[in-house]
Coordinates of C-alpha atoms in Angstrom, one line a residue:
Chain B
M1 CA -52.1 -11.6 -21.6
L2 CA -48.9 -12.3 -23.5
Q3 CA -49.3 -16.0 -22.7
K4 CA -52.8 -16.0 -24.0
I5 CA -51.7 -14.4 -27.3
Y6 CA -48.9 -16.9 -27.5
D7 CA -51.3 -19.8 -26.9
W8 CA -53.7 -18.4 -29.4
V9 CA -51.0 -18.3 -32.1
D10 CA -49.5 -21.6 -31.0
E11 CA -52.9 -23.4 -31.3
R12 CA -53.2 -22.3 -34.9
L13 CA -49.6 -22.4 -36.1
D14 CA -47.8 -24.8 -33.7
I15 CA -44.8 -22.4 -33.2
T16 CA -43.5 -24.1 -30.0
P17 CA -41.2 -26.6 -31.9
M18 CA -39.9 -23.8 -34.1
W19 CA -39.2 -21.5 -31.1
R20 CA -37.5 -24.3 -29.1
D21 CA -35.3 -25.0 -32.2
I22 CA -34.2 -21.4 -32.2
A23 CA -33.9 -20.8 -28.5
D24 CA -32.4 -24.2 -27.3
H25 CA -28.7 -24.5 -28.0
E26 CA -25.9 -24.9 -25.5
V27 CA -23.0 -22.5 -25.0
P28 CA -20.1 -24.8 -24.2
E29 CA -17.7 -23.8 -21.4
H30 CA -14.7 -23.3 -23.8
V31 CA -16.4 -20.5 -25.7
N32 CA -17.9 -18.7 -22.7
P33 CA -15.8 -15.6 -21.6
A34 CA -17.6 -15.8 -18.2
H35 CA -15.6 -19.0 -17.5
H36 CA -12.4 -18.4 -19.5
F37 CA -11.6 -14.8 -20.3
S38 CA -9.5 -15.8 -23.3
A39 CA -12.7 -17.2 -24.9
F40 CA -13.5 -13.6 -25.9
V41 CA -12.0 -14.5 -29.2
Y42 CA -15.2 -16.4 -29.8
C43 CA -17.1 -13.1 -29.6
F44 CA -15.7 -11.8 -32.9
G45 CA -18.3 -13.6 -35.1
G46 CA -21.2 -12.3 -33.0
L47 CA -19.8 -8.8 -33.0
T48 CA -19.4 -8.9 -36.8
F49 CA -23.1 -9.8 -37.1
F50 CA -24.0 -7.0 -34.6
T51 CA -22.1 -4.5 -36.7
V52 CA -23.7 -5.8 -39.9
V53 CA -27.1 -5.2 -38.2
I54 CA -26.0 -1.7 -37.4
Q55 CA -25.0 -1.2 -41.0
I56 CA -28.3 -2.4 -42.3
L57 CA -30.3 -0.2 -40.0
S58 CA -28.2 2.9 -40.4
G59 CA -28.1 2.3 -44.2
M60 CA -31.9 2.1 -44.2
F61 CA -32.1 5.5 -42.5
L62 CA -29.5 7.0 -44.9
T63 CA -31.6 6.0 -48.0
M64 CA -34.4 8.2 -46.5
Y65 CA -32.3 11.2 -47.6
Y66 CA -29.8 10.0 -50.1
V67 CA -30.5 10.6 -53.8
P68 CA -28.5 8.4 -56.2
D69 CA -27.9 10.7 -59.1
I70 CA -24.9 12.8 -59.9
I71 CA -26.6 16.1 -59.5
N72 CA -28.1 15.5 -56.1
A73 CA -26.0 12.8 -54.5
Y74 CA -23.4 15.1 -53.0
E75 CA -26.0 17.7 -52.1
S76 CA -28.1 15.1 -50.3
V77 CA -25.1 13.8 -48.3
Y78 CA -24.0 17.3 -47.5
Y79 CA -27.5 18.1 -46.3
L80 CA -27.7 14.9 -44.3
Q81 CA -24.3 15.6 -42.7
N82 CA -24.9 19.3 -41.8
E83 CA -28.7 19.9 -41.6
V84 CA -30.6 16.8 -40.7
T85 CA -31.0 16.1 -36.9
F86 CA -28.7 13.3 -35.9
G87 CA -27.8 12.9 -39.6
V88 CA -24.1 13.3 -38.7
I89 CA -24.5 10.4 -36.2
V90 CA -26.3 8.1 -38.6
R91 CA -23.8 8.7 -41.4
G92 CA -21.0 8.4 -38.9
M93 CA -22.3 5.0 -37.7
H94 CA -22.5 3.8 -41.3
H95 CA -19.0 5.2 -42.2
W96 CA -17.2 3.8 -39.1
G97 CA -19.4 0.7 -39.0
A98 CA -18.0 -0.2 -42.5
S99 CA -14.5 -0.2 -41.1
L100 CA -15.5 -2.1 -38.0
V101 CA -17.2 -4.9 -40.0
I102 CA -13.9 -5.4 -41.8
V103 CA -11.9 -5.4 -38.6
M104 CA -14.3 -7.8 -36.8
M105 CA -14.6 -10.1 -39.8
F106 CA -10.8 -10.2 -40.1
L107 CA -10.4 -11.1 -36.4
H108 CA -13.2 -13.7 -36.7
T109 CA -11.5 -15.2 -39.7
L110 CA -8.2 -15.4 -37.8
R111 CA -9.9 -17.0 -34.8
V112 CA -11.5 -19.7 -37.0
F113 CA -8.3 -20.3 -38.9
F114 CA -6.0 -20.6 -35.9
T115 CA -8.4 -22.8 -33.9
G116 CA -8.6 -25.1 -37.0
S117 CA -12.4 -24.8 -36.9
Y118 CA -12.7 -24.9 -40.7
K119 CA -11.7 -28.6 -40.8
K120 CA -14.0 -31.5 -41.5
P121 CA -17.0 -31.4 -41.1
R122 CA -17.1 -27.6 -41.3
E123 CA -15.5 -27.0 -44.7
L124 CA -18.7 -25.6 -46.3
N125 CA -19.2 -23.1 -43.5
W126 CA -15.7 -21.8 -44.0
V127 CA -16.3 -21.4 -47.8
V128 CA -19.6 -19.5 -47.1
G129 CA -17.7 -17.3 -44.6
V130 CA -15.0 -16.5 -47.2
L131 CA -17.7 -15.7 -49.7
M132 CA -19.2 -13.3 -47.2
F133 CA -15.7 -11.7 -46.8
F134 CA -15.8 -11.0 -50.6
V135 CA -19.3 -9.6 -50.4
I136 CA -18.4 -7.3 -47.6
L137 CA -15.3 -6.0 -49.4
G138 CA -17.6 -5.4 -52.4
L139 CA -20.0 -3.5 -50.2
G140 CA -17.1 -1.4 -49.0
F141 CA -16.0 -0.7 -52.5
T142 CA -19.4 0.2 -53.9
G143 CA -20.4 2.3 -50.9
Y144 CA -17.3 4.4 -51.1
L145 CA -18.5 6.0 -54.4
L146 CA -22.0 7.0 -53.2
P147 CA -21.2 10.3 -51.5
W148 CA -19.9 11.5 -54.9
D149 CA -17.1 13.6 -53.4
M150 CA -13.5 13.9 -54.7
K151 CA -12.0 10.9 -53.0
A152 CA -15.1 8.7 -53.8
Y153 CA -14.9 9.5 -57.4
F154 CA -11.1 9.1 -57.9
A155 CA -10.9 5.9 -55.8
T156 CA -13.6 4.4 -58.0
V157 CA -11.8 5.5 -61.2
V158 CA -8.6 3.7 -59.9
G159 CA -10.6 0.7 -58.7
L160 CA -12.2 0.2 -62.1
E161 CA -8.9 0.7 -63.9
I162 CA -7.5 -2.2 -61.8
A163 CA -10.6 -4.3 -62.6
E164 CA -10.0 -3.5 -66.3
S165 CA -6.4 -4.7 -66.1
V166 CA -7.6 -8.3 -65.4
P167 CA -7.1 -10.4 -68.6
V168 CA -10.1 -11.8 -70.5
V169 CA -12.9 -10.6 -68.3
G170 CA -11.5 -7.2 -67.3
D171 CA -13.2 -5.1 -70.0
F172 CA -16.5 -6.9 -69.4
T173 CA -16.3 -6.4 -65.6
K174 CA -15.5 -2.7 -66.0
T175 CA -18.4 -2.1 -68.4
L176 CA -20.7 -4.1 -66.2
L177 CA -19.8 -2.0 -63.1
A178 CA -19.4 1.4 -64.7
G179 CA -22.3 1.1 -67.1
G180 CA -20.3 2.6 -69.9
E181 CA -16.9 4.0 -70.8
I182 CA -16.7 6.6 -68.1
V183 CA -17.4 6.8 -64.4
G184 CA -20.5 8.9 -64.4
A185 CA -24.3 8.9 -63.9
Q186 CA -24.7 5.2 -64.9
T187 CA -21.9 4.2 -62.6
L188 CA -23.4 5.9 -59.6
A189 CA -26.8 4.3 -60.3
R190 CA -25.3 0.9 -60.7
F191 CA -23.1 1.2 -57.6
F192 CA -26.2 2.2 -55.6
A193 CA -28.2 -0.7 -56.9
I194 CA -25.3 -3.1 -56.1
H195 CA -24.7 -1.6 -52.7
V196 CA -28.3 -1.5 -51.6
F197 CA -29.9 -4.5 -53.3
F198 CA -27.6 -7.1 -54.9
L199 CA -24.9 -7.4 -52.3
P200 CA -27.1 -7.1 -49.1
G201 CA -29.4 -9.7 -50.6
A202 CA -26.4 -12.0 -51.2
L203 CA -25.1 -11.3 -47.7
L204 CA -28.4 -12.1 -46.0
G205 CA -28.6 -15.4 -47.9
L206 CA -25.1 -16.4 -47.0
L207 CA -25.6 -15.3 -43.4
G208 CA -28.7 -17.5 -43.2
A209 CA -26.6 -20.5 -44.5
H210 CA -23.8 -19.6 -42.1
F211 CA -26.0 -19.6 -39.1
Y212 CA -28.0 -22.7 -40.2
M213 CA -24.7 -24.7 -40.5
I214 CA -23.4 -23.5 -37.1
R215 CA -26.7 -24.6 -35.5
K216 CA -26.8 -27.9 -37.3
Q217 CA -23.1 -28.8 -36.6
G218 CA -22.6 -27.0 -33.3
I219 CA -19.6 -24.9 -32.5
S220 CA -16.2 -26.6 -32.8
G221 CA -15.0 -28.3 -29.7
P222 CA -12.1 -27.2 -27.4
L223 CA -8.5 -27.5 -28.8
Chain C
M1 CA -43.1 -37.2 -33.8
Q2 CA -46.4 -38.9 -33.5
R3 CA -47.5 -40.9 -36.5
G4 CA -50.4 -43.1 -37.7
K5 CA -54.0 -43.3 -36.7
G6 CA -55.6 -41.3 -33.9
M7 CA -53.9 -38.0 -34.7
K8 CA -56.1 -35.0 -34.1
F9 CA -55.8 -31.7 -36.0
V10 CA -56.9 -28.2 -35.4
G11 CA -59.9 -27.7 -37.7
D12 CA -59.2 -28.9 -41.2
S13 CA -55.5 -27.8 -41.0
R14 CA -52.4 -29.9 -40.6
I15 CA -51.5 -28.5 -37.2
P16 CA -51.6 -31.2 -34.5
A17 CA -54.3 -30.6 -31.9
E18 CA -52.0 -31.9 -29.1
R19 CA -49.9 -29.1 -27.6
K20 CA -46.2 -29.6 -26.9
P21 CA -44.8 -28.2 -23.7
N22 CA -42.7 -25.1 -24.1
I23 CA -39.9 -25.9 -21.7
P24 CA -36.1 -25.3 -22.2
K25 CA -33.7 -28.1 -22.6
D26 CA -31.8 -29.3 -19.5
Y27 CA -28.1 -28.9 -19.8
S28 CA -27.1 -30.2 -16.4
E29 CA -25.8 -33.5 -17.9
Y30 CA -23.7 -31.7 -20.6
P31 CA -19.9 -31.7 -20.2
G32 CA -18.2 -28.8 -18.4
K33 CA -20.1 -25.7 -17.5
T34 CA -22.4 -25.7 -20.5
E35 CA -25.1 -23.1 -20.2
A36 CA -28.2 -22.3 -22.2
F37 CA -28.0 -19.7 -24.9
W38 CA -31.5 -18.5 -24.1
P39 CA -31.8 -16.6 -22.0
N40 CA -28.8 -17.0 -19.7
F41 CA -26.0 -16.4 -22.2
L42 CA -27.8 -13.9 -24.3
L43 CA -28.2 -11.6 -21.4
K44 CA -24.4 -11.5 -20.9
E45 CA -23.9 -11.1 -24.6
W46 CA -26.2 -8.1 -24.6
M47 CA -24.0 -6.5 -21.9
I48 CA -20.9 -6.9 -24.1
G49 CA -23.0 -5.6 -27.1
A50 CA -24.1 -2.6 -25.1
V51 CA -20.5 -1.7 -24.1
F52 CA -19.4 -2.2 -27.7
L53 CA -22.2 0.0 -28.9
I54 CA -21.3 2.8 -26.5
G55 CA -17.7 2.8 -27.6
F56 CA -18.8 2.8 -31.2
L57 CA -21.2 5.8 -30.7
C58 CA -18.4 7.7 -28.9
L59 CA -16.3 7.2 -32.0
T60 CA -18.9 8.5 -34.3
I61 CA -19.4 11.6 -32.1
A62 CA -15.7 12.3 -31.7
H63 CA -14.9 11.8 -35.4
P64 CA -17.7 12.7 -37.8
A65 CA -17.6 10.9 -41.2
P66 CA -15.4 12.9 -43.6
L67 CA -16.8 14.6 -46.7
E68 CA -14.7 16.2 -49.4
R69 CA -15.8 18.6 -52.0
V70 CA -18.1 17.5 -54.8
A71 CA -16.6 15.2 -57.4
D72 CA -14.9 17.1 -60.2
P73 CA -13.9 14.6 -63.0
T74 CA -11.9 17.2 -64.8
D75 CA -9.5 17.7 -61.9
S76 CA -6.8 15.4 -63.2
G77 CA -4.3 16.5 -60.5
Y78 CA -6.1 14.7 -57.7
I79 CA -4.1 12.0 -55.9
P80 CA -6.6 9.1 -55.4
L81 CA -6.7 7.0 -52.3
P82 CA -9.0 4.0 -51.6
D83 CA -10.4 3.3 -48.2
W84 CA -7.9 2.0 -45.7
Y85 CA -8.8 -1.7 -46.0
F86 CA -7.9 -1.7 -49.7
L87 CA -4.6 0.1 -49.2
F88 CA -2.6 -3.1 -49.1
L89 CA -3.9 -4.2 -52.5
Y90 CA -3.3 -0.6 -53.8
Q91 CA 0.2 -0.5 -52.5
L92 CA 1.1 -3.8 -54.1
L93 CA 0.5 -2.2 -57.5
K94 CA 3.2 0.4 -56.8
Y95 CA 6.1 -2.1 -56.8
E96 CA 8.2 -2.6 -59.9
Y97 CA 7.3 -6.2 -60.6
A98 CA 3.7 -5.8 -59.8
A99 CA 3.0 -2.7 -61.8
G100 CA 3.4 -1.4 -65.4
D101 CA 3.9 -4.4 -67.7
F102 CA 3.5 -6.7 -64.6
T103 CA 0.1 -5.2 -63.5
V104 CA -1.5 -8.6 -64.0
I105 CA 0.8 -10.0 -61.3
G106 CA -0.1 -7.4 -58.7
A107 CA -3.8 -7.1 -59.6
V108 CA -4.7 -10.7 -60.3
V109 CA -2.0 -13.3 -59.6
I110 CA -0.9 -12.4 -56.1
P111 CA -4.4 -11.5 -54.7
G112 CA -5.9 -14.4 -56.6
I113 CA -3.5 -16.9 -55.1
A114 CA -3.9 -15.4 -51.6
F115 CA -7.7 -15.2 -51.6
G116 CA -8.0 -18.5 -53.5
A117 CA -6.0 -20.2 -50.9
L118 CA -8.1 -18.7 -48.2
L119 CA -11.3 -20.0 -49.9
L120 CA -9.8 -23.5 -50.3
A121 CA -8.1 -23.7 -47.0
P122 CA -10.1 -26.7 -45.8
W123 CA -8.8 -28.7 -48.8
L124 CA -5.3 -27.4 -48.7
D125 CA -4.9 -28.4 -45.1
R126 CA -6.8 -31.7 -44.7
G127 CA -5.0 -33.1 -41.7
P128 CA -7.0 -33.7 -38.6
E129 CA -4.7 -31.6 -36.4
R130 CA -6.4 -28.4 -35.2
R131 CA -3.7 -26.8 -33.0
P132 CA -1.8 -24.0 -34.8
M133 CA 1.6 -25.2 -33.6
K134 CA 0.9 -28.7 -34.9
R135 CA 0.3 -27.5 -38.5
P136 CA 3.3 -25.1 -39.0
I137 CA 2.9 -24.6 -42.8
G138 CA -0.7 -23.4 -42.6
S139 CA -0.1 -21.2 -39.6
G140 CA 3.1 -19.9 -41.0
L141 CA 1.5 -18.9 -44.3
M142 CA -1.4 -17.2 -42.5
L143 CA 1.0 -15.3 -40.3
L144 CA 3.0 -14.3 -43.4
A145 CA -0.2 -13.0 -45.0
V146 CA -1.2 -11.0 -42.0
V147 CA 2.3 -9.5 -41.7
S148 CA 2.3 -8.7 -45.4
I149 CA -1.1 -7.0 -45.2
I150 CA 0.1 -4.9 -42.2
F151 CA 3.4 -4.0 -43.8
L152 CA 1.8 -3.0 -47.2
T153 CA -0.9 -0.9 -45.4
W154 CA 1.9 0.7 -43.3
E155 CA 4.0 1.5 -46.4
S156 CA 0.9 2.9 -48.2
V157 CA 0.1 5.2 -45.3
D158 CA 3.7 6.3 -45.1
D159 CA 3.9 7.0 -48.8
H160 CA 0.8 9.1 -49.0
D161 CA 1.1 12.9 -48.6
W162 CA -1.7 13.4 -46.1
E163 CA -1.4 17.2 -45.9
A164 CA -1.7 17.5 -49.7
A165 CA -4.6 15.0 -49.6
A166 CA -6.5 17.0 -47.0
Q167 CA -5.9 20.2 -48.9
Q168 CA -6.9 18.8 -52.3
G169 CA -10.2 17.5 -51.1
E170 CA -11.2 20.4 -48.9
I171 CA -14.6 21.9 -49.4
V172 CA -13.9 25.3 -50.8
D173 CA -16.4 28.0 -50.1
V174 CA -17.3 28.9 -53.7
D175 CA -19.6 31.8 -52.9
Y176 CA -18.1 33.9 -55.6
D177 CA -20.7 35.0 -58.1
V178 CA -18.6 35.7 -61.2
D179 CA -20.1 38.2 -63.6
E180 CA -19.4 36.6 -66.9
S181 CA -20.6 39.6 -68.9
A182 CA -18.0 41.9 -67.4
E183 CA -15.1 43.2 -69.4
G184 CA -12.6 41.9 -66.9
Y185 CA -13.9 38.3 -67.4
D186 CA -13.3 38.5 -71.2
I187 CA -9.8 39.7 -70.6
Y188 CA -9.3 36.8 -68.2
L189 CA -10.6 34.3 -70.8
S190 CA -8.0 35.5 -73.3
Q191 CA -5.2 34.6 -70.9
D192 CA -4.3 30.9 -71.4
S193 CA -1.6 31.1 -68.7
C194 CA -4.1 32.2 -66.1
I195 CA -6.7 29.6 -67.1
G196 CA -4.0 26.9 -66.9
C197 CA -3.9 27.0 -63.1
H198 CA -6.9 29.0 -62.0
G199 CA -9.4 27.3 -64.3
D200 CA -11.8 28.9 -66.8
D201 CA -14.3 29.7 -64.1
M202 CA -11.6 31.6 -62.1
L203 CA -12.4 29.3 -59.1
G204 CA -9.1 27.4 -59.1
T205 CA -7.9 23.9 -59.9
S206 CA -5.5 21.5 -58.2
A207 CA -2.7 23.7 -59.6
G208 CA -3.9 27.0 -58.3
P209 CA -6.4 28.6 -55.8
P210 CA -9.5 30.6 -56.7
V211 CA -8.3 34.1 -57.8
F212 CA -10.7 35.7 -55.4
E213 CA -9.4 33.8 -52.4
S214 CA -7.0 36.4 -50.9
D215 CA -8.1 40.0 -50.2
Y216 CA -5.6 41.9 -52.3
D217 CA -6.3 45.4 -53.6
V218 CA -5.8 46.5 -57.2
D219 CA -2.2 47.5 -56.9
E220 CA -1.2 44.3 -55.1
I221 CA -2.9 42.2 -57.7
I222 CA -1.1 44.0 -60.6
E223 CA 2.2 43.5 -58.7
I224 CA 1.5 39.8 -58.2
I225 CA 0.7 39.3 -61.9
H226 CA 3.9 41.1 -62.8
E227 CA 6.2 39.6 -60.2
G228 CA 4.6 36.3 -59.4
I229 CA 4.0 34.9 -56.0
G230 CA 4.8 31.5 -54.4
S231 CA 4.8 28.9 -57.2
M232 CA 3.0 31.3 -59.6
P233 CA 5.4 32.8 -62.2
G234 CA 5.4 36.5 -63.1
D235 CA 5.2 38.2 -66.4
Q236 CA 2.6 35.9 -67.9
F237 CA 0.0 38.5 -68.7
D238 CA -0.4 38.9 -72.4
G239 CA -2.0 42.3 -73.1
S240 CA -1.9 46.1 -72.5
E241 CA -1.4 47.8 -69.2
E242 CA -5.0 49.1 -69.3
E243 CA -6.4 45.6 -69.8
L244 CA -4.3 44.4 -66.8
E245 CA -5.8 47.2 -64.7
T246 CA -9.4 46.3 -65.7
L247 CA -8.7 42.7 -64.9
A248 CA -7.1 43.6 -61.5
E249 CA -10.1 45.8 -60.6
F250 CA -12.5 42.9 -61.6
I251 CA -10.6 40.5 -59.4
A252 CA -10.3 42.9 -56.5
N253 CA -14.0 43.4 -56.7
D254 CA -14.6 39.7 -56.3
G255 CA -15.7 39.0 -59.8
Q256 CA -18.1 41.9 -60.3
E257 CA -17.8 44.9 -62.6
P258 CA -16.2 47.6 -60.5

């Protein structure tokens, strides 16, 4: 049955070459923990991606309850945390997942650095990776404000003060992020938009480029 | 790819009529113990992923995500703290030559150089050598950066008053329904020294708790206002003894006209 559906689609869209492109790639011995246990360091990139997927899924569920305005934001998070079935788990996954992405990404960066994998011909992939590092830090910073509790608010106030201290572009950056002079309703709306649309969009684009380059170039060889 | 004459298509589309076989690549001639990603390696990877996910779920169940009380922008006494992965940048701004007049150094120059170097690493270290021991400058700088990040985070955690932080953010049960038409409330509003710490809603600020928090009776409340308690000074009430009594009764009755 499945085979028949596959053949039906394949006859019309010729998906076999595409599928073989995706499925066919080798896992060399030196990155396979089944052969060399120390090769577990090559898992960090995959685990970063896995946690990013968890973040996207749990975040999608969080937006089913979360309301991005200063009157209801805190109430909706409180309700999600205390009343909604499994709300505490979903919010917990998003909260701890944020830390885990940072940890895994940091370990992945160190692995790539210390195995010298960023060298020619993989310079561009390294640059894309570091850009993702910045995007994820930005996701952490903007997501921190959204519960609209005390530490969220005051951490953002301090963060924006630091941004303001940057010469030349500081004032512009602060106004762009805060949407005005104070951290208030506009700031929450902007941080929500940045956290949910702008940065995830950028992250997905960069991830696509990251994976495409890995597939095109293959994983770096043994040391 | 087949080219030229004799190509057959599905209908009037550009899909070739000739089907290609859907068979995996053969890796037996590849060096070492190369294996196919699909499906051999992916199955093992899924097992690692499952173990990872279980550990992760245990963490979320054991430690629910924290939530403090709702943001109150007027509470200027709150000691702010960013999430832990920004602590090293935050701590940097507390050192003499990276703060105050030198904020630009702590906020822009040092992080800018560090992250800029990270971004441009492939062009700063162009030698063909990949082993970390064979490129001591690059490896040394990266180790220095890692140690600095760990040290700064450690210092920041050490500096922070965690007990005060937990207390200042605690969700206070503000179930007090203060009757703002009561005489006692008017008396309270005329007392600047009370409002200074307990707030104009009587529900407390970072300097003082809600006035209704402890269950004192009228006499105890009068005594506390006269003598002071803890860090609260005595003899601050500005008014007659009768007014003080009305206020004390109002407070003892949890914000309702007695």
